Coordinates of C-alpha atoms in Angstrom, one line a residue:
X10 CA 43.7 34.7 -38.7
X11 CA 40.7 36.1 -37.9
X12 CA 36.8 35.1 -38.3
X13 CA 37.9 32.4 -41.4
X14 CA 34.5 30.1 -42.0
X15 CA 33.1 33.2 -42.1
X16 CA 35.3 35.2 -44.7
X17 CA 35.3 32.3 -46.7
X18 CA 32.1 31.9 -46.7
X19 CA 31.3 35.6 -48.2
X20 CA 34.2 34.2 -51.2
X21 CA 36.8 35.8 -49.6
X22 CA 41.1 34.3 -48.9
X23 CA 41.4 34.7 -44.8
X24 CA 44.6 36.9 -44.6
X25 CA 47.3 35.3 -42.1
X26 CA 48.9 36.3 -39.7
X27 CA 52.7 35.5 -38.5
X28 CA 54.6 35.7 -36.3
X29 CA 58.7 35.4 -36.4
X30 CA 61.0 34.3 -33.7
X31 CA 65.4 33.8 -33.7
X32 CA 65.8 30.7 -34.3
X33 CA 68.5 31.3 -31.1
X34 CA 65.7 31.2 -28.9
X35 CA 64.0 28.5 -30.4
X36 CA 64.7 24.6 -28.5
X37 CA 65.8 22.8 -32.1
X38 CA 62.5 21.1 -33.5
X39 CA 59.0 21.8 -34.7
X40 CA 56.4 22.3 -33.4
X41 CA 53.3 22.6 -34.4
X42 CA 50.4 23.7 -32.8
X43 CA 46.7 24.1 -34.5
X44 CA 44.2 25.9 -32.3
X45 CA 40.4 25.0 -32.9
X46 CA 40.8 22.0 -35.2
X47 CA 37.4 20.8 -36.6
X48 CA 35.6 23.5 -34.0
X49 CA 36.9 21.7 -31.0
X50 CA 35.1 18.6 -31.6
X51 CA 37.5 17.0 -29.2
X52 CA 36.0 13.1 -29.1
X53 CA 38.1 11.8 -31.0
X54 CA 41.6 12.8 -29.0
X55 CA 41.6 10.3 -27.0
X56 CA 45.7 8.6 -26.2
X57 CA 44.4 4.6 -27.8
X58 CA 43.0 6.2 -30.9
X59 CA 45.7 9.0 -31.3
X60 CA 48.5 6.1 -30.9
X61 CA 46.4 4.0 -33.0
X62 CA 45.8 5.9 -36.1
X63 CA 49.9 7.2 -35.8
X64 CA 50.7 3.8 -35.3
X65 CA 49.1 2.6 -38.6
X66 CA 47.9 5.7 -41.5
X67 CA 50.6 8.0 -41.0
X68 CA 54.8 8.3 -41.8
X69 CA 55.7 7.2 -38.2
X70 CA 54.1 5.0 -38.8
X71 CA 55.6 3.1 -41.5
X72 CA 56.8 0.6 -42.7
X73 CA 60.0 1.1 -44.2
X74 CA 61.8 0.4 -41.7
X75 CA 61.8 -3.5 -42.7
X76 CA 63.5 -2.9 -45.8
X77 CA 66.4 -0.6 -45.6
X78 CA 67.6 1.1 -42.1
X79 CA 67.0 4.8 -41.4
X80 CA 69.1 7.4 -41.4
X81 CA 68.3 8.8 -37.8
X82 CA 66.7 7.8 -35.1
X83 CA 63.6 8.9 -34.4
X84 CA 61.4 9.5 -31.9
X85 CA 57.1 11.0 -30.6
X86 CA 56.3 11.6 -27.7
X87 CA 52.1 11.5 -27.8
X88 CA 49.6 12.3 -24.9
X89 CA 46.1 12.1 -26.4
X90 CA 43.8 14.5 -23.5
X91 CA 42.5 12.1 -22.3
X92 CA 46.2 11.3 -20.2
X93 CA 48.3 13.3 -17.7
X94 CA 51.0 11.4 -18.9
X95 CA 53.2 11.1 -22.0
X96 CA 54.2 8.1 -23.8
X97 CA 56.6 8.3 -25.9
X98 CA 56.7 5.6 -29.1
X99 CA 59.3 4.2 -31.4
X100 CA 59.3 4.7 -35.1
X101 CA 57.4 2.8 -36.9
X102 CA 55.1 0.6 -37.7
X103 CA 55.1 -3.2 -35.5
X104 CA 55.0 -5.9 -35.9
X105 CA 54.8 -8.8 -33.3
X106 CA 58.6 -12.1 -33.2
X107 CA 57.8 -15.6 -35.2
X108 CA 56.2 -18.2 -32.9
X109 CA 58.3 -21.0 -31.2
X110 CA 58.5 -24.5 -33.2
X111 CA 55.2 -26.1 -34.0
X112 CA 55.2 -28.8 -31.6
X113 CA 56.3 -26.3 -29.0
X114 CA 53.5 -23.9 -29.0
X115 CA 50.9 -26.9 -29.0
X116 CA 52.4 -27.9 -26.5
X117 CA 52.1 -25.1 -24.3
X118 CA 49.1 -24.0 -25.5
X119 CA 46.8 -26.7 -27.3
X120 CA 43.5 -26.4 -28.2
X121 CA 44.7 -22.5 -28.7
X122 CA 47.7 -22.9 -30.2
X123 CA 47.1 -22.0 -34.1
X124 CA 45.7 -18.5 -32.2
X125 CA 49.1 -17.8 -31.1
X126 CA 51.2 -18.8 -34.7
X127 CA 53.4 -16.2 -36.2
X128 CA 55.3 -16.1 -39.1
X129 CA 56.9 -12.8 -41.2
X130 CA 57.9 -13.0 -44.5
X131 CA 59.5 -10.3 -46.2
X132 CA 59.2 -9.9 -50.0
X133 CA 60.8 -7.6 -53.1
X134 CA 60.3 -7.2 -56.3
X135 CA 59.6 -5.8 -60.1
X136 CA 55.9 -5.6 -61.7
X137 CA 56.5 -8.3 -64.7
X138 CA 55.2 -5.3 -67.5
X139 CA 56.8 -2.8 -65.8
X140 CA 59.7 -3.3 -64.2
X141 CA 60.3 0.1 -63.9
X142 CA 58.0 -0.6 -60.6
X143 CA 59.4 -2.3 -57.5
X144 CA 57.8 -3.0 -54.4
X145 CA 57.7 -4.1 -51.6
X146 CA 55.4 -6.7 -49.6
X147 CA 55.5 -7.8 -45.5
X148 CA 53.3 -10.7 -45.3
X149 CA 52.6 -11.9 -40.8
X150 CA 50.9 -14.5 -40.6
X151 CA 49.2 -13.8 -37.3
X152 CA 46.5 -15.7 -34.9
X153 CA 43.9 -13.9 -33.1
X154 CA 46.3 -14.6 -29.3
X155 CA 48.7 -12.4 -31.0
X156 CA 47.1 -9.6 -32.7
X157 CA 45.5 -8.9 -29.3
X158 CA 48.8 -9.6 -27.4
X159 CA 50.9 -6.7 -29.2
X160 CA 46.5 -4.5 -30.6
X161 CA 44.8 -3.1 -27.1
X162 CA 42.7 -2.1 -29.9
X163 CA 40.8 -5.5 -31.6
X164 CA 37.0 -5.7 -29.7
X165 CA 37.0 -9.1 -28.0
X166 CA 34.3 -10.9 -25.8
X167 CA 35.0 -10.3 -21.8
X168 CA 37.7 -7.5 -22.5
X169 CA 36.3 -3.0 -22.5
X170 CA 38.2 -1.5 -25.6
X171 CA 39.1 2.0 -25.9
X172 CA 36.7 3.8 -27.6
X173 CA 37.3 4.1 -31.5
X174 CA 37.6 0.1 -31.6
X175 CA 37.7 -2.3 -33.8
X176 CA 37.0 -5.8 -34.7
X177 CA 40.0 -7.9 -36.6
X178 CA 38.7 -7.9 -39.8
X179 CA 37.8 -4.6 -39.9
X180 CA 41.6 -3.6 -40.2
X181 CA 43.6 -6.3 -40.7
X182 CA 43.6 -8.5 -44.0
X183 CA 46.6 -6.8 -47.2
X184 CA 46.9 -3.2 -48.0
X185 CA 48.2 -1.5 -50.1
X186 CA 50.6 2.2 -50.1
X187 CA 53.0 4.1 -51.0
X188 CA 55.4 5.8 -49.2
X189 CA 55.5 3.2 -47.2
X190 CA 52.1 4.6 -45.7
X191 CA 49.3 2.5 -45.7
X192 CA 46.1 3.7 -48.7
X193 CA 43.9 1.2 -49.2
X194 CA 42.9 -2.6 -48.2
X195 CA 42.3 -5.5 -51.2
X196 CA 41.8 -8.4 -49.2
X197 CA 40.4 -9.9 -53.1
X198 CA 43.6 -10.2 -54.0
X199 CA 43.7 -12.3 -51.9
X200 CA 40.4 -14.7 -51.6
X201 CA 36.9 -14.7 -53.2
X202 CA 34.4 -15.3 -51.1
X203 CA 35.6 -16.8 -46.6
X204 CA 37.9 -14.8 -44.6
X205 CA 41.2 -15.9 -44.3
X206 CA 43.4 -12.2 -45.1
X207 CA 41.8 -12.4 -41.7
X208 CA 45.2 -14.5 -40.2
X209 CA 47.3 -11.3 -43.0
X210 CA 48.9 -8.3 -40.9
X211 CA 50.6 -7.5 -44.7
X212 CA 51.8 -4.3 -46.7
X213 CA 52.3 -3.9 -50.4
X214 CA 54.4 -1.0 -51.1
X215 CA 54.2 0.0 -55.4
X216 CA 55.7 4.3 -55.2
X217 CA 53.6 3.3 -59.0
X218 CA 50.5 3.7 -57.5
X219 CA 49.0 7.0 -57.8
X220 CA 46.8 8.4 -55.7
X221 CA 43.5 10.7 -55.3
X222 CA 43.6 13.5 -54.1
X223 CA 42.4 13.2 -50.4
X224 CA 45.3 10.4 -50.3
X225 CA 41.8 7.2 -49.9
X226 CA 42.1 5.2 -53.0
X227 CA 44.8 4.1 -55.6
X228 CA 42.2 3.9 -58.0
X229 CA 44.1 6.6 -60.1
X230 CA 46.7 4.1 -60.3
X231 CA 47.1 3.1 -64.3
X232 CA 45.2 -0.7 -64.7
X233 CA 47.8 -2.4 -66.1
X234 CA 49.9 -1.6 -63.5
X235 CA 47.6 -2.3 -60.3
X236 CA 47.0 -5.7 -62.2
X237 CA 50.9 -6.5 -62.1
X238 CA 50.6 -5.5 -58.8
X239 CA 48.0 -8.1 -57.5
X240 CA 49.5 -10.8 -59.6
X241 CA 52.5 -10.7 -57.8
X242 CA 50.2 -10.1 -54.6
X243 CA 48.4 -13.2 -55.7
X244 CA 51.9 -15.4 -56.3
X245 CA 53.3 -14.2 -52.9
X246 CA 50.3 -15.3 -51.4
X247 CA 50.0 -18.5 -53.1
X248 CA 54.4 -18.7 -51.9
X249 CA 52.9 -18.5 -48.3
X250 CA 50.0 -21.4 -48.5
X251 CA 51.8 -24.1 -50.3
X252 CA 54.8 -23.4 -48.1
X253 CA 55.8 -25.6 -45.1
X254 CA 54.6 -22.6 -42.6
X255 CA 51.0 -22.1 -43.8
X256 CA 51.7 -26.5 -43.9
X257 CA 52.1 -26.7 -40.4
X258 CA 50.1 -23.9 -39.6
X259 CA 46.6 -26.2 -40.7
X260 CA 48.4 -29.4 -39.5
X261 CA 48.6 -27.7 -35.8
X262 CA 44.8 -26.1 -36.5
X263 CA 44.3 -30.5 -37.4
X264 CA 44.7 -30.8 -34.1
X265 CA 44.1 -28.4 -32.3
X266 CA 40.7 -28.7 -33.8
X267 CA 41.1 -32.4 -32.6
X268 CA 42.1 -32.2 -29.4
X269 CA 39.3 -29.8 -29.5
X270 CA 37.3 -32.8 -30.4
X271 CA 39.1 -34.7 -27.7
X272 CA 38.0 -32.7 -25.0
X273 CA 34.8 -31.8 -25.6
X274 CA 33.6 -35.4 -25.4
X275 CA 34.8 -35.5 -22.3
X276 CA 32.9 -32.4 -21.1
X277 CA 30.2 -34.3 -22.5
X278 CA 29.7 -37.1 -20.7
X279 CA 30.9 -35.9 -17.6
X280 CA 27.9 -32.9 -18.1
X281 CA 25.7 -36.1 -18.9
X282 CA 26.5 -38.9 -16.5
X283 CA 25.8 -35.4 -13.9
X284 CA 22.4 -35.2 -15.7
X285 CA 21.7 -38.6 -15.4
X286 CA 21.9 -38.8 -12.1
X287 CA 19.8 -35.0 -11.6
X288 CA 17.1 -36.5 -13.8
X289 CA 13.7 -36.3 -12.4
X290 CA 11.9 -40.2 -13.5
X291 CA 9.0 -42.0 -13.3
X292 CA 7.6 -45.9 -13.7
X293 CA 4.6 -46.4 -15.6
X294 CA 3.5 -50.0 -17.4
X295 CA 6.9 -52.0 -15.8
X296 CA 8.9 -48.5 -18.3
X297 CA 11.5 -46.1 -16.3
X298 CA 10.1 -42.8 -18.0
X299 CA 12.6 -40.0 -18.1
X300 CA 11.7 -35.9 -17.7
X301 CA 12.9 -34.9 -20.7
X302 CA 15.2 -31.9 -21.3
X303 CA 14.7 -31.7 -24.9
X304 CA 12.6 -31.8 -27.7
X305 CA 14.1 -34.6 -28.9
X306 CA 13.7 -36.1 -25.7
X307 CA 9.3 -35.0 -25.3
X308 CA 9.4 -36.8 -28.3
X309 CA 11.5 -40.2 -27.3
X310 CA 8.4 -39.9 -24.0
X311 CA 6.0 -39.6 -26.6
X312 CA 6.9 -43.3 -28.9
X313 CA 8.0 -44.9 -25.6
X314 CA 3.9 -43.4 -24.3
X315 CA 2.6 -44.5 -27.7
X316 CA 3.9 -47.9 -27.8
X317 CA 2.0 -49.5 -25.4
X318 CA -0.7 -47.4 -25.3
X319 CA -1.3 -46.8 -28.4
X320 CA -4.6 -45.0 -27.8
X321 CA -3.3 -42.6 -25.2
X322 CA -2.9 -40.2 -28.0
X323 CA -5.6 -39.3 -31.4
X324 CA -3.7 -39.2 -33.8
X325 CA -1.1 -42.0 -35.6
X326 CA 2.9 -40.2 -36.2
X327 CA 3.3 -41.4 -40.6
X328 CA 6.5 -39.9 -41.0
X329 CA 9.2 -38.2 -38.6
X330 CA 11.8 -36.0 -39.5
X331 CA 12.8 -32.8 -37.9
X332 CA 15.6 -31.7 -40.8
X333 CA 13.0 -28.8 -41.5
X334 CA 10.0 -27.6 -41.3
X335 CA 7.1 -29.5 -39.2
X336 CA 8.2 -32.8 -37.3
X337 CA 6.0 -35.4 -37.5
X338 CA 2.7 -35.9 -40.5
X339 CA 0.1 -38.0 -38.0
X340 CA -3.4 -39.2 -39.0
X341 CA -6.2 -39.0 -36.9
X342 CA -6.7 -43.2 -36.5
X343 CA -5.2 -46.2 -37.2
X344 CA -7.9 -48.0 -39.2
X345 CA -8.2 -46.1 -42.3
X346 CA -5.9 -46.3 -44.9
X347 CA -3.1 -44.3 -45.9
X348 CA -4.0 -42.5 -49.3
X349 CA -7.4 -42.4 -47.8
X350 CA -6.9 -40.2 -44.3
X351 CA -6.4 -36.3 -43.8
X352 CA -3.1 -36.1 -43.1
X353 CA -1.9 -32.9 -41.0
X354 CA 0.9 -31.5 -38.9
X355 CA 2.6 -32.3 -35.3
X356 CA 4.4 -30.5 -33.9
X357 CA 7.3 -31.0 -30.6
X358 CA 8.2 -28.7 -28.1
X359 CA 9.9 -28.9 -24.7
X360 CA 8.8 -25.4 -23.8
X361 CA 5.6 -24.1 -26.4
X362 CA 6.5 -19.8 -26.2
X363 CA 4.6 -17.5 -27.6
X364 CA 6.7 -16.9 -30.9
X365 CA 5.8 -20.2 -32.6
X366 CA 8.1 -20.6 -35.1
X367 CA 5.3 -22.6 -37.4
X368 CA 2.9 -21.7 -39.3
X369 CA -0.6 -22.6 -37.7
X370 CA -1.5 -23.7 -41.1
X371 CA -1.9 -27.5 -41.6
X372 CA -1.5 -27.8 -37.7
X373 CA -3.5 -30.3 -35.6
X374 CA -1.8 -30.4 -32.5
X375 CA 1.3 -29.7 -30.3
X376 CA 3.6 -31.8 -27.8
X377 CA 5.0 -30.2 -25.2
X378 CA 6.5 -31.0 -21.8
X379 CA 6.0 -27.3 -20.6
X380 CA 4.1 -24.4 -20.9
X381 CA 4.9 -20.8 -20.6
X382 CA 1.7 -19.4 -21.9
X383 CA -1.3 -18.6 -19.7
X384 CA -5.3 -18.6 -20.5
X385 CA -6.2 -16.3 -22.9
X386 CA -2.8 -14.9 -24.0
X387 CA -1.6 -15.2 -27.9
X388 CA 0.8 -17.2 -28.8
X389 CA 1.7 -15.7 -32.9
X390 CA 2.7 -17.9 -35.9
X391 CA 6.2 -17.1 -37.9
X392 CA 2.3 -15.9 -40.9
X393 CA 1.9 -13.6 -38.0
X394 CA -1.4 -15.1 -37.3
X395 CA -2.4 -14.7 -33.4
X396 CA -4.1 -17.9 -31.5
X397 CA -5.7 -17.5 -28.1
X398 CA -4.4 -20.8 -25.7
X399 CA -7.5 -21.5 -23.9
X400 CA -7.1 -23.6 -21.0
X401 CA -10.0 -25.7 -19.1
X402 CA -9.0 -27.8 -15.8
X403 CA -10.6 -31.1 -15.5
X404 CA -13.8 -31.9 -14.1
X405 CA -14.5 -35.0 -13.5
X406 CA -11.4 -37.9 -12.4
X407 CA -9.4 -39.7 -15.4
X408 CA -10.3 -36.6 -17.0
X409 CA -7.2 -33.3 -17.7
X410 CA -7.0 -30.1 -18.6
X411 CA -7.6 -29.4 -22.3
X412 CA -4.7 -26.6 -23.5
X413 CA -5.7 -25.6 -27.1
X414 CA -4.7 -23.1 -29.1
X415 CA -7.9 -20.8 -30.3
X416 CA -9.4 -18.3 -33.1
X417 CA -12.3 -16.6 -33.7
X418 CA -12.6 -17.1 -36.7
X419 CA -10.6 -20.3 -37.3
X420 CA -13.3 -23.8 -36.2
X421 CA -10.3 -26.2 -35.7
X422 CA -9.0 -25.7 -32.6
X423 CA -5.5 -27.2 -32.0
X424 CA -4.5 -29.2 -29.2
X425 CA -1.9 -28.5 -26.4
X426 CA -1.2 -32.1 -24.9
X427 CA 0.8 -30.7 -22.0
X428 CA 3.3 -34.1 -20.5
X429 CA 4.4 -32.9 -17.7
X430 CA 0.5 -32.4 -16.5
X431 CA -1.5 -35.2 -18.6
X432 CA 1.3 -38.0 -17.4
X433 CA 0.2 -36.9 -13.4
X434 CA -3.7 -36.7 -14.8
X435 CA -4.5 -39.0 -16.9
X436 CA -1.9 -42.1 -16.1
X437 CA -1.3 -41.0 -12.0
X438 CA 2.7 -40.6 -12.7
X439 CA 4.1 -39.1 -11.4
X440 CA 8.1 -37.8 -12.1
X441 CA 10.4 -37.6 -8.8
X442 CA 14.7 -37.7 -9.1
X443 CA 16.5 -40.8 -9.6
X444 CA 17.1 -42.9 -6.2
X445 CA 20.7 -42.9 -5.9
X446 CA 20.3 -47.0 -5.3
X447 CA 17.9 -47.1 -8.7
X448 CA 19.7 -49.6 -11.3
X449 CA 18.2 -48.0 -14.6

């Protein structure tokens, strides 16, 4: 065609020029050459992208070979624009073979055994209220490592996927097909919530489906036909879920979860042992204090200190709850009854950062092990309120460095107790590595 876009824009049909060559001069077969397709945009014509589309959404990748043996053995020779050597593809969509016995699977893969499970179920039947309309279905239950083994287009951690790659949840599930070619996913037919569909590599073919003009949807199908097909798909899925294969998979997942828990406990125990040996400790008034490595450790250290020396901090804890909100509700002294006391919040942190995940409203103090905030730097709460960190160095013996979060329009200064400095300067408590022969 000569200048087809300009001709169409002028509301004229372009004229197609064709030439004829006698068959005797050509090899057997069909050769189609398309020049200038899609304005020569060719970034999608990589080998892996073309192969994936052919094997999933073309007649050459159809699933009909599972239900009838093709009359001829078709082959396709493919070479994407990024390849120098072509690849020969066999006809039909690829399905992996069934995995070995559950016991063998667990013995070989242990905690990852469910990810290597594979079982294929093939069903055929007729619609309940339209028995003249047939359907053919294949449900392959596959773990993620089974999918990774044959589908190189799947994105996952630590793998450099080709251009155009996708996630398991973006491709797998239940596909409705016509002419045995996938048209539209219907994962909501088998699940209300959750991601059970990601286990399935399933196709349901029905020639009674009516497609939209671009073959992208089955929405032109009469509602009663779709409802009958939905019921058939749901019945197949229910049968799979109630089958021995599914029960074996659930048993395998339970065993794998138990193994993971046991292995995790072993690793956690070894890690805790090493952590104890590496911990910095200090001795104070007959107590062994351990340098905290997380927020809960800061609270434990505070309890030891406040129990042994109640006046060490200018507040008394009334309630402690880490479920939500601030950690501690406190009051100012030990003598005033709670009902007559002013109550306020105290927050515990391992290290105070510039982003504060609570509101400064009603916050009296922060107790932390260390601070990442320097003098005059800004800390922002969840409401966007900004406060400046003000640090006053100790001026006399027995005093300590004072840290405050201040706002120019608020008379209340939020005092920050940085235990790393507070204990060293006020109590002369120095944390040192645990000795090799230490008893506790």
